[in-house]
């Protein structure tokens, strides 16, 4: 049973389309990244999954429960951190855990204490006296304290310093090892890349890619710099898989798609003084999705 | 539901305590001030008949030839400031969910809990009604304390005061129901409060105009104040059953409509 399943999910606001026939399957027990630029439909999708909005057409379910009709059941299994987190100004971590524990019919104090210790958050400070980062930590604690089967996090790393980001990543990985599912929505690749094993890219309300990071990496371009022993050693013609952008005497600047094995094979027996190949540039791959978006919308 | 109720109480007890105390103080003050005004008012009634029309319009009923003790006691329950405090309390509390929560963005965290929207709406409404009763209790205590200071020979019986209080409570329920409906229809609390105030102020004006203007009298049944008549209760001593039922029906119908709207609407904080 998938943690999340959406088929033809569409949300329209009058003539504007928020989500446009979105198909998505998030397997249970995965660390799933949901990537897209601002306004791509990520938050609208999440609101549909939580039953905060009703789909214009299509269907969405969480652990096989319909998100709109069985919203209460869905939310029992879900921990949610909103992208634009707002909390009650009077609330402290302690009172928040007590309040939401009562609403869930669960005692969250023990788990909550562990999480406040983990995130180093004073449980007695009210929200109105908290910094943005502290509020984000509290939001995460409240989302995770009831040990949900599915965590839906909308831009969870915003306002967190790099140390806390790394701590969060480690904690999410430990939840994943315990069989929990994490749905991690962000507009920045680096945040998703650090945590997730699979990613869906949403553009203008539609999924344009849905694959493992491994698979994406194999498609991503790499920057290559080849310095031949002399100008005479540099071939006249480059192989098809190598996209040479600049030739300067014996030095080539180029890009390759995917793995470097073909390049290494081609270079065998040639006189090469130096070779550098960058890691797969996922960022540029994602940017290419976004650039396509800008191109098609202009 | 308990968690929801505790949250609502946590957020509303201060305003309820302030308004309850204000209502109590206001009733005591009116008890002290109005008797001093009685003799002058009788003279004014004789010298300036227009005053009688104005007072009748404010009371929503013909006040007769003289400024009687009954009329004085009715003013305790019809004074615009008394009505404003009760209405303000009902509107402030009943526009918190959903409009207030949407506006401040906290509804995302609230509705992420495994609660039905009906439970959220009902839980907050229960607190609103209980708080309203606390404010009306302030008014009742104010009249009792005031009566201890000033006790006219033909003062109202406690049973009559309780009947007026019942009518007042029904008026509160009607305004609270209307405010809840408006809140369910909007995402901005200020807008919801503005519309709800416009409805009750419109009702007040309609009641005022109906005493002197025939076209307004023909449509006066549309205003909630048409069903709140402390002067009649004081005069007859009879329970205003019809008025109370009408006001409760307005409140219940508005509340149910608001609940249905809230259950079906999209929640978008952005």
XYZ file of C-alpha atoms in Angstrom:
568
model
C 0.000 0.000 0.000
C 1.552 3.346 -1.010
C 1.805 6.067 1.589
C 0.488 8.590 -0.921
C -1.321 7.963 -4.180
C -2.717 10.667 -6.432
C -4.283 10.188 -9.841
C -5.296 13.001 -12.155
C -5.337 15.334 -9.170
C -6.481 18.772 -10.286
C -7.186 21.965 -8.412
C -8.435 25.048 -10.200
C -9.052 28.501 -8.752
C -11.398 29.964 -11.325
C -9.290 30.112 -14.482
C -5.989 29.608 -12.662
C -4.697 26.079 -12.283
C -2.950 25.162 -9.037
C -2.472 21.458 -9.704
C -3.061 20.017 -13.145
C -3.740 16.288 -13.450
C -0.991 15.324 -11.034
C -0.087 11.629 -10.804
C 2.041 10.601 -7.877
C 2.843 7.469 -5.908
C 4.948 7.664 -2.775
C 5.871 4.179 -1.570
C 5.583 3.511 2.129
C 8.947 3.680 3.854
C 10.560 6.083 1.399
C 12.369 9.386 1.767
C 10.565 11.218 -0.965
C 11.570 14.632 -2.240
C 8.973 16.903 -3.834
C 10.778 19.581 -5.771
C 9.632 22.560 -7.723
C 9.981 26.318 -8.002
C 7.723 28.666 -6.091
C 4.182 28.537 -7.443
C 4.670 25.125 -9.079
C 1.845 23.582 -7.028
C 3.737 21.883 -4.191
C 1.829 23.495 -1.321
C -1.508 23.103 -3.090
C -0.758 19.389 -3.529
C 0.039 19.087 0.167
C -3.159 20.923 1.130
C -5.116 18.506 -1.041
C -3.377 15.562 0.641
C -4.289 16.867 4.093
C -7.911 17.504 3.195
C -7.558 21.252 3.641
C -8.724 21.695 0.076
C -11.073 19.749 -2.131
C -9.814 18.624 -5.516
C -11.611 19.960 -8.582
C -11.119 16.514 -10.110
C -9.009 13.428 -9.671
C -8.325 11.623 -6.450
C -5.755 11.449 -3.709
C -5.320 9.029 -0.854
C -2.998 8.542 2.089
C -2.575 4.925 3.221
C -5.606 4.122 1.042
C -7.886 6.636 2.807
C -9.433 9.324 0.620
C -7.882 12.653 1.572
C -11.099 14.680 1.470
C -13.734 12.214 2.618
C -11.575 10.535 5.274
C -9.531 13.558 6.239
C -9.718 12.840 9.954
C -8.376 9.294 9.444
C -5.656 10.569 7.131
C -4.472 13.177 9.608
C -4.205 10.594 12.384
C -1.321 8.988 10.476
C 0.279 12.216 9.290
C 2.611 14.736 10.886
C 2.614 18.041 9.014
C 4.883 21.034 9.001
C 3.382 23.911 6.973
C 5.626 25.903 4.669
C 4.435 29.173 6.144
C 4.404 28.044 9.756
C 2.303 30.130 12.170
C 1.836 29.098 15.766
C -0.210 30.495 18.633
C 1.810 33.303 20.256
C 1.042 32.067 23.773
C 2.080 28.494 23.074
C 5.244 26.917 24.481
C 6.665 23.567 23.400
C 5.305 22.076 26.615
C 1.794 23.521 26.302
C 1.730 22.753 22.571
C 2.583 19.111 23.168
C -0.054 18.917 25.887
C -2.665 20.632 23.686
C -2.058 18.590 20.543
C -1.670 15.447 22.653
C -5.189 15.982 23.950
C -6.468 16.572 20.426
C -4.835 13.324 19.297
C -5.828 11.394 22.411
C -2.143 10.555 23.006
C 0.368 11.495 25.660
C 3.119 13.247 23.712
C 5.161 14.385 26.693
C 7.879 11.674 26.608
C 8.433 11.806 22.840
C 8.146 15.589 22.970
C 10.822 15.816 25.667
C 13.174 13.726 23.530
C 12.594 15.977 20.553
C 12.981 19.232 22.490
C 16.268 17.852 23.837
C 17.338 16.801 20.356
C 16.594 20.229 18.887
C 17.842 22.002 21.995
C 14.604 23.964 22.459
C 13.572 25.387 25.829
C 10.087 23.913 26.403
C 8.955 26.901 28.481
C 9.532 29.753 25.993
C 6.339 31.072 24.381
C 6.212 31.399 20.610
C 5.993 35.205 20.781
C 9.506 35.252 22.283
C 10.986 32.734 19.844
C 13.233 33.432 16.884
C 12.180 32.178 13.448
C 14.510 29.197 13.781
C 13.108 28.256 17.186
C 9.575 28.391 15.800
C 10.610 26.115 12.971
C 12.069 23.675 15.485
C 8.828 23.743 17.474
C 6.844 23.140 14.294
C 9.003 20.110 13.543
C 8.642 18.810 17.101
C 4.853 19.128 16.951
C 4.795 17.385 13.567
C 6.900 14.453 14.783
C 5.897 14.019 18.435
C 3.048 11.593 17.771
C 5.352 9.319 15.773
C 3.358 9.505 12.524
C 3.609 6.915 9.753
C 3.923 9.724 7.222
C 5.678 13.032 7.715
C 4.756 15.796 5.295
C 7.272 18.598 5.573
C 6.874 21.752 3.497
C 10.181 23.629 3.256
C 11.359 22.226 6.609
C 14.915 23.533 6.437
C 14.006 27.180 5.977
C 15.146 29.271 8.955
C 17.309 26.407 10.279
C 21.058 26.806 10.582
C 23.277 24.232 8.802
C 23.981 22.307 12.010
C 20.290 21.870 12.784
C 19.626 21.050 9.125
C 22.123 18.214 9.358
C 20.616 17.062 12.665
C 17.162 17.076 11.065
C 18.465 15.093 8.089
C 19.954 12.504 10.426
C 16.743 12.289 12.445
C 14.640 11.860 9.311
C 16.950 9.102 8.144
C 16.521 7.359 11.501
C 12.728 7.631 11.156
C 13.022 6.184 7.680
C 15.098 3.286 9.027
C 12.226 2.646 11.451
C 9.870 2.317 8.492
C 8.382 5.818 8.459
C 7.697 7.675 5.232
C 8.968 11.208 4.726
C 7.488 13.513 2.089
C 9.910 16.397 1.831
C 8.786 19.387 -0.195
C 11.271 22.065 -1.148
C 12.281 24.422 -3.905
C 15.979 23.870 -3.264
C 17.682 20.780 -4.571
C 20.458 20.712 -1.986
C 17.941 20.272 0.857
C 16.262 17.351 -0.898
C 19.518 15.821 -2.159
C 20.862 15.580 1.383
C 17.942 13.500 2.641
C 15.876 11.834 -0.051
C 16.308 8.699 -2.093
C 13.601 9.476 -4.596
C 12.353 12.731 -6.026
C 9.424 14.047 -8.011
C 9.751 17.356 -9.784
C 6.611 19.400 -10.160
C 6.247 22.127 -12.718
C 3.116 24.149 -13.352
C 1.049 21.672 -11.351
C 2.324 18.594 -13.166
C 4.936 15.989 -12.354
C 7.711 16.264 -14.954
C 10.103 13.765 -13.391
C 9.660 11.051 -10.792
C 12.698 8.868 -10.238
C 15.454 7.946 -7.844
C 18.240 10.412 -7.212
C 20.613 7.746 -8.497
C 18.812 7.708 -11.805
C 18.750 11.486 -11.983
C 22.446 11.639 -11.244
C 23.119 9.276 -14.126
C 21.303 11.735 -16.407
C 22.888 14.829 -15.001
C 25.649 16.627 -16.866
C 29.245 16.715 -15.702
C 31.763 19.399 -16.407
C 34.906 18.019 -18.031
C 38.286 19.626 -18.523
C 40.803 17.692 -20.648
C 44.354 18.872 -21.089
C 46.130 16.896 -23.817
C 49.895 16.506 -23.741
C 50.246 18.887 -26.717
C 48.080 20.652 -29.267
C 48.996 17.949 -31.768
C 47.632 15.280 -29.425
C 44.212 16.945 -29.313
C 41.924 15.174 -31.817
C 40.312 17.148 -34.632
C 36.839 15.843 -33.898
C 35.232 15.279 -30.509
C 33.144 12.134 -29.883
C 29.343 12.487 -29.950
C 28.870 12.065 -26.205
C 31.196 14.974 -25.475
C 29.789 18.460 -25.821
C 32.877 20.647 -26.233
C 32.209 24.268 -25.442
C 35.746 25.677 -25.693
C 39.063 24.618 -27.236
C 42.219 26.452 -26.294
C 45.354 24.923 -27.724
C 45.597 21.537 -25.987
C 42.798 22.185 -23.489
C 39.104 21.348 -23.915
C 36.209 22.501 -21.774
C 33.265 20.202 -22.239
C 30.201 18.552 -20.729
C 29.085 14.945 -20.730
C 25.713 13.414 -19.962
C 25.665 10.676 -17.365
C 28.544 8.455 -16.417
C 32.155 9.058 -17.425
C 33.014 5.514 -18.512
C 32.625 6.247 -22.245
C 34.927 9.248 -21.939
C 37.558 7.240 -20.069
C 37.356 4.548 -22.737
C 37.778 7.146 -25.498
C 40.787 8.697 -23.752
C 42.600 5.337 -23.513
C 45.738 5.418 -25.596
C 45.681 9.237 -25.978
C 48.292 11.482 -24.467
C 46.551 13.328 -21.703
C 48.346 15.554 -19.201
C 45.409 16.285 -16.948
C 41.738 15.403 -16.635
C 39.076 16.680 -14.288
C 35.453 15.506 -14.185
C 32.977 17.233 -11.857
C 30.334 15.308 -9.872
C 26.943 15.029 -11.600
C 25.476 18.525 -11.718
C 21.924 17.906 -10.502
C 21.415 21.609 -9.973
C 21.780 22.326 -13.682
C 19.461 19.426 -14.500
C 16.787 20.924 -12.268
C 17.433 24.363 -13.655
C 16.868 22.941 -17.108
C 13.388 21.834 -15.977
C 12.683 25.319 -14.668
C 14.133 27.018 -17.712
C 11.850 24.928 -19.902
C 9.028 26.192 -17.727
C 9.979 29.814 -18.221
C 10.422 29.237 -21.931
C 7.039 27.660 -22.369
C 5.251 30.273 -20.321
C 6.737 33.247 -22.158
C -12.763 18.022 21.800
C -11.405 18.728 25.317
C -8.126 19.950 23.813
C -10.001 22.265 21.482
C -12.130 23.635 24.297
C -9.103 24.227 26.506
C -7.370 26.053 23.654
C -10.411 28.262 23.070
C -10.775 28.987 26.788
C -7.058 29.824 26.946
C -7.542 32.369 24.171
C -10.814 33.935 25.310
C -10.977 34.054 29.092
C -9.307 37.457 29.362
C -11.703 39.204 26.981
C -14.630 37.417 28.641
C -13.500 38.481 32.111
C -13.029 42.080 30.962
C -16.396 42.262 29.227
C -18.201 40.481 32.067
C -16.727 42.958 34.535
C -17.594 45.841 32.201
C -21.178 44.614 31.969
C -21.427 44.314 35.734
C -20.001 47.797 36.277
C -22.252 49.230 33.576
C -25.410 47.806 35.130
C -24.438 49.097 38.563
C -23.667 52.519 37.081
C -27.002 52.624 35.253
C -28.796 51.763 38.496
C -27.113 54.717 40.153
C -27.482 57.218 37.295
C -30.924 56.512 35.857
C -33.053 57.243 38.984
C -31.448 60.688 39.146
C -32.578 61.228 35.571
C -36.162 60.093 36.234
C -37.588 63.387 37.576
C -35.909 65.463 34.868
C -37.152 63.006 32.242
C -40.766 63.380 33.365
C -40.462 67.162 32.914
C -38.799 66.703 29.532
C -41.612 64.376 28.394
C -44.126 67.110 29.153
C -42.145 70.009 27.689
C -40.613 68.313 24.632
C -42.872 65.549 23.239
C -40.218 64.702 20.663
C -38.077 63.272 23.465
C -40.763 60.681 24.093
C -40.641 59.624 20.440
C -36.854 59.322 20.562
C -36.926 57.267 23.758
C -39.694 55.061 22.311
C -37.591 54.502 19.219
C -34.553 53.596 21.302
C -36.618 51.215 23.410
C -38.259 49.632 20.414
C -41.671 50.090 22.114
C -44.063 52.876 23.035
C -43.008 54.210 26.428
C -46.335 55.847 27.360
C -46.946 59.246 28.941
C -44.380 59.282 31.719
C -40.915 58.066 32.529
C -41.938 55.191 34.764
C -39.837 52.878 36.901
C -40.661 50.074 34.458
C -39.246 52.127 31.629
C -36.186 52.840 33.718
C -35.649 49.171 34.362
C -36.071 48.347 30.683
C -33.308 50.812 29.852
C -30.993 48.725 32.025
C -31.313 45.991 29.414
C -31.695 48.091 26.300
C -29.065 50.741 26.783
C -26.961 50.908 23.593
C -23.760 50.393 25.575
C -25.166 47.234 27.200
C -26.158 45.894 23.788
C -22.810 46.893 22.277
C -20.816 45.061 24.958
C -22.841 41.870 24.465
C -22.696 42.069 20.669
C -19.002 42.917 20.627
C -18.270 39.901 22.808
C -20.322 37.565 20.618
C -18.766 38.898 17.406
C -15.191 38.937 18.686
C -15.420 35.350 19.892
C -17.461 33.848 17.095
C -15.292 35.199 14.272
C -12.186 33.480 15.650
C -12.913 30.204 13.820
C -12.436 29.926 10.966
C -11.807 33.525 9.815
C -9.483 34.487 12.677
C -7.467 31.280 12.447
C -7.165 31.550 8.669
C -6.081 35.176 8.867
C -3.300 34.513 11.350
C -2.326 31.292 9.567
C -2.679 29.018 12.603
C -5.495 27.000 11.054
C -2.962 24.855 9.177
C -1.543 23.491 12.413
C -4.999 23.160 13.964
C -6.584 21.323 11.032
C -3.536 19.067 10.700
C -4.836 17.335 13.824
C -7.189 14.362 13.488
C -10.287 16.448 14.149
C -13.335 16.904 12.009
C -14.080 20.486 11.027
C -17.465 20.072 12.673
C -15.734 19.286 15.985
C -13.467 22.323 15.602
C -16.443 24.568 14.863
C -18.633 23.071 17.604
C -15.893 23.141 20.238
C -15.223 26.804 19.685
C -18.935 27.621 19.557
C -19.472 25.904 22.915
C -16.793 28.103 24.458
C -18.349 31.148 22.788
C -21.765 30.351 24.282
C -20.384 29.566 27.739
C -18.392 32.816 27.679
C -21.500 34.678 26.544
C -23.363 33.301 29.536
C -20.535 34.541 31.774
C -20.909 38.051 30.323
C -24.680 37.937 30.815
C -24.092 36.698 34.346
C -22.059 39.867 34.824
C -25.095 41.861 33.729
C -27.351 39.919 36.081
C -25.016 40.409 39.030
C -24.769 44.077 38.115
C -28.537 44.450 38.298
C -28.626 42.645 41.663
C -25.874 44.804 43.111
C -27.538 47.876 41.618
C -30.863 46.834 43.127
C -29.214 46.685 46.512
C -28.153 50.302 46.007
C -31.435 51.484 44.524
C -34.617 49.542 45.208
C -37.744 51.274 43.960
C -41.070 50.359 45.544
C -42.238 48.676 42.349
C -38.882 47.131 41.436
C -38.749 44.155 39.101
C -39.021 40.671 40.595
C -35.979 38.427 40.221
C -38.135 36.064 38.156
C -38.918 38.895 35.717
C -35.252 39.819 35.485
C -34.443 36.183 34.729
C -37.027 36.189 31.929
C -35.363 39.276 30.446
C -32.018 37.567 30.848
C -33.379 34.573 28.936
C -34.467 36.876 26.119
C -31.059 38.587 26.213
C -29.291 35.205 26.089
C -31.394 34.222 23.055
C -30.415 37.514 21.399
C -26.779 36.698 22.146
C -27.200 33.250 20.539
C -28.725 34.814 17.415
C -25.884 37.319 17.035
C -23.294 34.614 17.775
C -24.846 32.343 15.132
C -24.838 35.124 12.540
C -21.223 36.016 13.375
C -20.213 32.341 13.041
C -21.873 32.128 9.625
C -20.128 35.265 8.379
C -16.835 33.956 9.765
C -17.278 30.674 7.881
C -17.838 32.589 4.651
C -14.713 34.753 4.835
C -10.991 34.411 5.399
C -10.446 37.818 6.973
C -11.528 38.343 10.555
C -11.757 42.109 10.234
C -14.133 41.706 7.319
C -16.192 39.123 9.221
C -16.451 41.392 12.263
C -17.381 44.358 10.091
C -20.179 42.470 8.360
C -21.512 41.052 11.643
C -21.494 44.504 13.261
C -23.223 45.954 10.219
C -25.968 43.340 10.600
C -26.633 44.104 14.275
C -26.293 47.874 13.894
C -28.667 47.636 10.925
C -31.071 45.733 13.135
C -30.791 48.426 15.809
C -31.463 51.200 13.288
C -34.373 49.272 11.798
C -35.897 48.891 15.241
C -35.347 52.594 15.886
C -36.915 53.690 12.608
C -39.826 51.266 12.898
C -41.268 53.298 15.782
C -41.755 56.341 13.621
C -41.649 55.278 9.991
C -44.223 52.961 8.440
C -42.025 51.405 5.677
C -39.460 50.421 8.324
C -42.209 48.941 10.483
C -43.237 46.670 7.609
C -39.792 45.039 7.498
C -38.873 45.293 11.165
C -39.345 41.523 11.544
C -36.032 41.135 9.699
C -34.040 42.602 12.565
C -33.029 40.524 15.574
C -33.931 43.349 17.983
C -37.563 42.963 16.981
C -37.525 39.843 19.160
C -35.896 41.387 22.190
C -38.452 43.345 24.257
C -37.526 43.765 27.925
C -40.119 46.554 28.295
C -42.905 44.118 27.389
C -41.601 41.489 29.797
C -41.431 44.061 32.595
C -44.927 45.306 31.807
C -46.625 41.919 31.519
C -44.336 39.638 33.527
C -44.931 36.977 30.878
C -42.197 34.767 29.393
C -41.289 35.941 25.861
C -41.538 32.386 24.486
C -42.142 33.353 20.861
C -39.295 35.855 20.818
C -36.883 33.454 22.485
C -37.766 30.632 20.087
C -37.387 32.942 17.081
C -33.986 34.193 18.226
C -32.779 30.667 19.010
C -33.991 29.528 15.592
C -32.066 32.362 13.904
C -28.974 31.434 15.894
C -29.290 27.694 15.216
C -30.013 28.112 11.498
C -27.068 30.490 11.062
C -24.789 28.227 13.070
C -25.720 25.132 11.055
C -25.285 27.023 7.783
C -21.872 28.219 8.989
C -20.883 24.684 9.962
C -21.858 23.320 6.542
C -19.933 26.106 4.776
C -16.856 25.510 6.936
C -16.951 21.762 6.309
C -17.048 22.239 2.556
C -14.808 25.202 1.938
C -11.154 25.239 0.947
C -8.743 26.401 3.589
C -5.996 28.519 2.081
C -3.907 30.731 4.302
C -1.636 32.157 1.625
